[in-house]
Amino acid sequence: MAFNAKILKNILYLVGAGPGDPDLLTMKAYKILKKADVVLFDHLVDAEILEIVPDSCLKVYVGKEPYADFTPQEDIHTRIAQYCQEYGHVVRLKGGDPYIYGRGFEELLFAEKLGIEVQYVPGISSMQGAGFHHIPLTHRGVSDGVWTLTGTKKDGRLSSDLQLAIQSNSTVVIYMGMKKLDEIARTYVMCGKGDTPAAILQHVTLPAQREVVCKVGDLLKASRDNGLSHPAIIVIGEVVRLHAANSCDILSNRQYKVY
C-alpha cells in the first residue's frame, strides 16, 4: 500500500514500555496511553499495561517473537501510516526503550517523511534490569563504563565490537545473544579472559525472572543445563562478582548457580 500524500494531522508516540514490570512504566507513558486511540504493541509488552488504554482504543499486535512468527517492519510502517491518517493519537508501544535495539528510529524517519508529528517517550531498558539481580552496570574502581552490543546484526553475525569491548575495563551487555553463547564464550577464551564473571538474565523484572551466574567460558553449558532461552540479556564483567551471592559462587569450584 502506497502512502504518497503528506499527512498534516495527528501524532505518533514512540513509547517505551520498560523491561516488563508494569510498575516501571513512566508517568508520561501512562498519561499518553490513557488518551490513546490506537496502540501498536510488541511481543514483550505486559498485558497489564494494555489495560491502561481507554475501552474505545484499538489494540493491534505487531510483535516480533525471536526465532518465531513476526510482523515485518514494512507492515508496521504501513499500519502506522494507515492509523495516523484515521485516528488522532497513535501509540507505538515497544518493550524496553524504542531507541535501544527497538528500531524505533526507523519508524520515526518513516513517519516524518509522511509529515506525521512524532514524540519519543523513553523506557527503562532491559539491561537496567540487571540491578534487580544486584548487578550494577558500573561501579567505581570496578567498571569504567558499559558496552552495549547486539548479539545478532542485520546479517546474522555477532557484533565485531565485542573484540574491542573485551579489552576494556567496562561491563559488556549483549542483547539478542542467546543463539551466540558459544561464539561469545570462545571469543573471550581466545582473548585469555574465559574466567570473566558473566550472568544470563531472563525475563528481567517479571515474577518469572531467572539468573544464571557463571564464568563467561561456561555460558553455553550453564544455559543448556538450566533451560534458559530468550528473552534474556548477557552481562559480562567484574560487576557480576560484586553481589555476595554471585561472588561466592564464581569463586567456588562450582561452575554456575541459578537464582
CSV table of C-alpha atoms in Angstrom, one decimal:
chain,number,residue,atom,x,y,z
A,1,MET,CA,0.0,0.0,0.0
A,2,ALA,CA,1.5,3.3,-1.0
A,3,PHE,CA,1.2,6.5,1.1
A,4,ASN,CA,2.4,9.4,-1.0
A,5,ALA,CA,0.3,12.2,0.3
A,6,LYS,CA,1.6,14.3,3.2
A,7,ILE,CA,-0.2,13.7,6.5
A,8,LEU,CA,-0.5,17.0,8.3
A,9,LYS,CA,-2.6,16.0,11.3
A,10,ASN,CA,-2.5,13.6,14.2
A,11,ILE,CA,0.5,12.3,16.1
A,12,LEU,CA,2.6,9.2,16.6
A,13,TYR,CA,4.0,8.5,20.1
A,14,LEU,CA,7.1,6.2,20.2
A,15,VAL,CA,6.7,4.9,23.8
A,16,GLY,CA,9.0,2.6,25.8
A,17,ALA,CA,7.1,0.1,27.9
A,18,GLY,CA,10.1,-0.8,30.0
A,19,PRO,CA,11.6,-4.2,30.7
A,20,GLY,CA,8.5,-6.0,31.8
A,21,ASP,CA,7.2,-4.9,35.2
A,22,PRO,CA,4.2,-2.6,34.6
A,23,ASP,CA,5.1,-0.5,37.6
A,24,LEU,CA,8.3,0.6,35.8
A,25,LEU,CA,6.3,2.4,33.1
A,26,THR,CA,7.0,6.2,33.2
A,27,MET,CA,4.3,8.7,34.2
A,28,LYS,CA,4.5,10.3,30.8
A,29,ALA,CA,3.9,7.0,29.1
A,30,TYR,CA,1.0,6.3,31.4
A,31,LYS,CA,-0.7,9.6,30.5
A,32,ILE,CA,-0.2,9.1,26.8
A,33,LEU,CA,-1.7,5.6,27.0
A,34,LYS,CA,-4.7,7.0,28.8
A,35,LYS,CA,-5.7,9.0,25.8
A,36,ALA,CA,-4.6,6.7,23.0
A,37,ASP,CA,-6.9,6.0,20.1
A,38,VAL,CA,-4.7,3.2,18.7
A,39,VAL,CA,-1.9,1.2,20.3
A,40,LEU,CA,0.5,-0.9,18.1
A,41,PHE,CA,2.2,-3.1,20.6
A,42,ASP,CA,5.1,-5.5,20.7
A,43,HIS,CA,5.5,-9.1,21.9
A,44,LEU,CA,7.1,-8.2,25.2
A,45,VAL,CA,4.6,-5.6,26.4
A,46,ASP,CA,2.9,-6.8,29.5
A,47,ALA,CA,-0.9,-7.3,29.3
A,48,GLU,CA,-1.5,-5.2,32.4
A,49,ILE,CA,0.0,-2.2,30.5
A,50,LEU,CA,-2.6,-2.6,27.8
A,51,GLU,CA,-5.4,-2.3,30.3
A,52,ILE,CA,-4.4,1.4,30.8
A,53,VAL,CA,-5.8,2.4,27.4
A,54,PRO,CA,-9.5,3.5,27.0
A,55,ASP,CA,-12.1,0.9,26.2
A,56,SER,CA,-12.5,2.5,22.8
A,57,CYS,CA,-8.8,2.2,22.0
A,58,LEU,CA,-7.9,-0.1,19.1
A,59,LYS,CA,-5.2,-2.5,20.2
A,60,VAL,CA,-3.1,-4.0,17.4
A,61,TYR,CA,-0.4,-6.7,17.9
A,62,VAL,CA,2.7,-6.2,15.7
A,63,GLY,CA,5.1,-8.3,17.7
A,64,LYS,CA,8.4,-9.9,16.6
A,65,GLU,CA,8.9,-13.0,18.7
A,66,PRO,CA,12.6,-14.1,18.3
A,67,TYR,CA,13.0,-17.1,16.0
A,68,ALA,CA,9.2,-17.4,15.6
A,69,ASP,CA,6.4,-15.6,14.0
A,70,PHE,CA,6.9,-11.9,13.5
A,71,THR,CA,5.4,-8.8,11.9
A,72,PRO,CA,7.6,-7.5,9.1
A,73,GLN,CA,8.8,-3.9,9.7
A,74,GLU,CA,7.3,-2.9,6.4
A,75,ASP,CA,3.9,-4.0,7.6
A,76,ILE,CA,4.4,-2.0,10.8
A,77,HIS,CA,5.2,1.1,8.7
A,78,THR,CA,2.0,0.6,6.7
A,79,ARG,CA,-0.1,0.3,9.8
A,80,ILE,CA,1.5,3.5,11.2
A,81,ALA,CA,0.6,5.4,8.1
A,82,GLN,CA,-2.9,4.0,8.0
A,83,TYR,CA,-3.8,4.6,11.6
A,84,CYS,CA,-2.2,8.0,11.7
A,85,GLN,CA,-4.5,9.0,8.8
A,86,GLU,CA,-7.6,7.7,10.5
A,87,TYR,CA,-7.1,8.5,14.2
A,88,GLY,CA,-5.8,11.2,16.5
A,89,HIS,CA,-3.3,9.7,18.9
A,90,VAL,CA,-1.4,6.6,17.8
A,91,VAL,CA,0.9,4.9,20.2
A,92,ARG,CA,3.7,2.6,19.0
A,93,LEU,CA,4.4,0.7,22.3
A,94,LYS,CA,7.7,-1.1,22.5
A,95,GLY,CA,9.3,-3.2,25.2
A,96,GLY,CA,12.3,-1.6,26.8
A,97,ASP,CA,13.3,1.6,25.1
A,98,PRO,CA,12.3,2.4,21.5
A,99,TYR,CA,15.8,3.6,20.6
A,100,ILE,CA,17.8,0.7,22.1
A,101,TYR,CA,17.6,-2.2,19.6
A,102,GLY,CA,13.9,-1.4,19.2
A,103,ARG,CA,14.0,0.0,15.6
A,104,GLY,CA,12.1,3.0,16.9
A,105,PHE,CA,14.2,5.5,14.9
A,106,GLU,CA,13.3,3.7,11.7
A,107,GLU,CA,9.7,4.3,12.5
A,108,LEU,CA,10.3,7.9,13.3
A,109,LEU,CA,12.1,8.5,10.0
A,110,PHE,CA,9.2,6.8,8.1
A,111,ALA,CA,6.6,8.8,9.9
A,112,GLU,CA,8.3,12.1,9.4
A,113,LYS,CA,8.5,11.5,5.6
A,114,LEU,CA,4.7,11.5,5.7
A,115,GLY,CA,4.5,14.7,7.7
A,116,ILE,CA,3.4,12.9,10.8
A,117,GLU,CA,4.4,14.6,14.1
A,118,VAL,CA,6.4,12.2,16.3
A,119,GLN,CA,7.1,12.3,20.0
A,120,TYR,CA,9.6,9.9,21.7
A,121,VAL,CA,9.0,8.7,25.2
A,122,PRO,CA,11.9,6.8,26.8
A,123,GLY,CA,11.5,3.5,28.6
A,124,ILE,CA,13.7,1.6,31.0
A,125,SER,CA,15.9,-0.8,29.0
A,126,SER,CA,16.2,-4.4,30.0
A,127,MET,CA,19.9,-4.0,30.7
A,128,GLN,CA,18.9,-1.8,33.6
A,129,GLY,CA,17.0,-4.8,35.0
A,130,ALA,CA,20.4,-6.2,36.0
A,131,GLY,CA,20.0,-4.1,39.1
A,132,PHE,CA,17.1,-6.2,40.2
A,133,HIS,CA,19.7,-9.1,40.4
A,134,HIS,CA,22.0,-6.8,42.4
A,135,ILE,CA,24.4,-6.4,39.4
A,136,PRO,CA,25.3,-2.8,38.9
A,137,LEU,CA,26.3,-1.9,35.3
A,138,THR,CA,29.1,0.4,36.6
A,139,HIS,CA,30.8,0.6,40.0
A,140,ARG,CA,33.7,2.9,41.0
A,141,GLY,CA,37.0,1.1,40.8
A,142,VAL,CA,35.5,-1.9,39.1
A,143,SER,CA,33.9,-0.8,35.8
A,144,ASP,CA,34.6,2.4,33.9
A,145,GLY,CA,31.6,2.2,31.6
A,146,VAL,CA,29.2,0.0,29.6
A,147,TRP,CA,29.5,-1.6,26.2
A,148,THR,CA,26.0,-2.4,24.9
A,149,LEU,CA,26.2,-4.7,21.9
A,150,THR,CA,23.8,-6.7,19.7
A,151,GLY,CA,24.4,-10.4,19.5
A,152,THR,CA,22.7,-10.6,16.1
A,153,LYS,CA,23.3,-8.0,13.5
A,154,LYS,CA,21.2,-7.5,10.4
A,155,ASP,CA,23.4,-10.1,8.5
A,156,GLY,CA,23.1,-12.5,11.5
A,157,ARG,CA,26.7,-12.0,12.7
A,158,LEU,CA,27.8,-11.2,16.2
A,159,SER,CA,29.0,-7.6,16.6
A,160,SER,CA,32.7,-7.3,15.8
A,161,ASP,CA,32.9,-4.6,18.6
A,162,LEU,CA,33.0,-7.5,21.1
A,163,GLN,CA,36.7,-7.8,20.4
A,164,LEU,CA,37.2,-4.2,21.4
A,165,ALA,CA,34.9,-4.4,24.4
A,166,ILE,CA,36.8,-7.4,25.8
A,167,GLN,CA,39.9,-5.3,26.0
A,168,SER,CA,38.2,-2.5,28.0
A,169,ASN,CA,37.7,-2.1,31.7
A,170,SER,CA,33.9,-1.9,31.2
A,171,THR,CA,30.9,-4.0,31.6
A,172,VAL,CA,29.6,-5.7,28.4
A,173,VAL,CA,25.9,-6.2,27.9
A,174,ILE,CA,24.7,-8.2,25.0
A,175,TYR,CA,21.2,-8.2,23.7
A,176,MET,CA,19.8,-10.9,21.4
A,177,GLY,CA,22.8,-13.1,22.0
A,178,MET,CA,21.3,-16.3,23.3
A,179,LYS,CA,21.9,-18.0,19.9
A,180,LYS,CA,25.5,-16.9,20.1
A,181,LEU,CA,26.6,-18.0,23.5
A,182,ASP,CA,29.2,-20.4,22.2
A,183,GLU,CA,30.7,-17.8,19.9
A,184,ILE,CA,30.7,-15.2,22.8
A,185,ALA,CA,32.4,-17.7,25.1
A,186,ARG,CA,35.0,-18.7,22.5
A,187,THR,CA,35.8,-15.1,21.8
A,188,TYR,CA,36.6,-14.4,25.5
A,189,VAL,CA,38.6,-17.6,25.8
A,190,MET,CA,40.7,-16.8,22.8
A,191,CYS,CA,41.4,-13.4,24.3
A,192,GLY,CA,42.6,-15.1,27.5
A,193,LYS,CA,39.5,-14.0,29.5
A,194,GLY,CA,37.5,-17.1,29.8
A,195,ASP,CA,37.2,-16.8,33.6
A,196,THR,CA,35.5,-13.4,33.4
A,197,PRO,CA,32.3,-13.4,35.5
A,198,ALA,CA,29.1,-13.5,33.5
A,199,ALA,CA,25.3,-13.6,34.1
A,200,ILE,CA,22.4,-14.6,31.9
A,201,LEU,CA,19.3,-12.7,33.0
A,202,GLN,CA,16.0,-13.9,31.7
A,203,HIS,CA,12.6,-12.2,32.0
A,204,VAL,CA,14.1,-9.3,34.0
A,205,THR,CA,11.8,-7.5,36.4
A,206,LEU,CA,9.0,-10.1,36.0
A,207,PRO,CA,7.9,-12.7,38.5
A,208,ALA,CA,9.4,-15.4,36.3
A,209,GLN,CA,12.8,-13.8,36.1
A,210,ARG,CA,15.8,-16.1,36.4
A,211,GLU,CA,19.5,-15.6,36.7
A,212,VAL,CA,22.5,-17.9,35.9
A,213,VAL,CA,25.9,-16.8,37.1
A,214,CYS,CA,29.0,-18.5,35.6
A,215,LYS,CA,32.3,-17.9,34.0
A,216,VAL,CA,32.0,-16.5,30.5
A,217,GLY,CA,33.6,-19.6,29.1
A,218,ASP,CA,30.7,-21.7,30.5
A,219,LEU,CA,27.9,-19.6,29.1
A,220,LEU,CA,26.5,-22.2,26.8
A,221,LYS,CA,26.7,-25.1,29.3
A,222,ALA,CA,25.1,-23.0,32.0
A,223,SER,CA,22.3,-22.0,29.7
A,224,ARG,CA,21.6,-25.5,28.4
A,225,ASP,CA,21.8,-27.2,31.8
A,226,ASN,CA,19.2,-24.8,33.3
A,227,GLY,CA,16.9,-24.4,30.3
A,228,LEU,CA,17.4,-20.6,29.8
A,229,SER,CA,16.5,-19.1,26.5
A,230,HIS,CA,15.3,-15.7,25.1
A,231,PRO,CA,14.2,-13.2,26.1
A,232,ALA,CA,17.4,-12.7,28.0
A,233,ILE,CA,20.4,-10.4,28.3
A,234,ILE,CA,24.0,-11.4,28.9
A,235,VAL,CA,26.1,-9.3,31.4
A,236,ILE,CA,29.8,-9.8,31.4
A,237,GLY,CA,32.4,-8.2,33.7
A,238,GLU,CA,33.7,-7.9,37.2
A,239,VAL,CA,30.4,-6.2,38.3
A,240,VAL,CA,28.8,-9.6,38.3
A,241,ARG,CA,31.2,-10.6,41.1
A,242,LEU,CA,30.1,-7.7,43.4
A,243,HIS,CA,27.0,-9.1,44.9
A,244,ALA,CA,27.8,-11.5,47.7
A,245,ALA,CA,25.7,-14.4,46.4
A,246,ASN,CA,27.3,-14.1,42.9
A,247,SER,CA,30.8,-13.7,44.3
A,248,CYS,CA,30.8,-16.8,46.5
A,249,ASP,CA,29.6,-18.9,43.6
A,250,ILE,CA,32.0,-17.7,40.9
A,251,LEU,CA,35.0,-18.1,43.2
A,252,SER,CA,34.0,-21.7,44.2
A,253,ASN,CA,34.6,-24.9,42.4
A,254,ARG,CA,31.1,-25.0,41.1
A,255,GLN,CA,30.6,-23.8,37.5
A,256,TYR,CA,27.4,-21.8,37.9
A,257,LYS,CA,24.3,-21.2,40.0
A,258,VAL,CA,20.7,-20.4,39.2
A,259,TYR,CA,18.8,-17.9,41.3
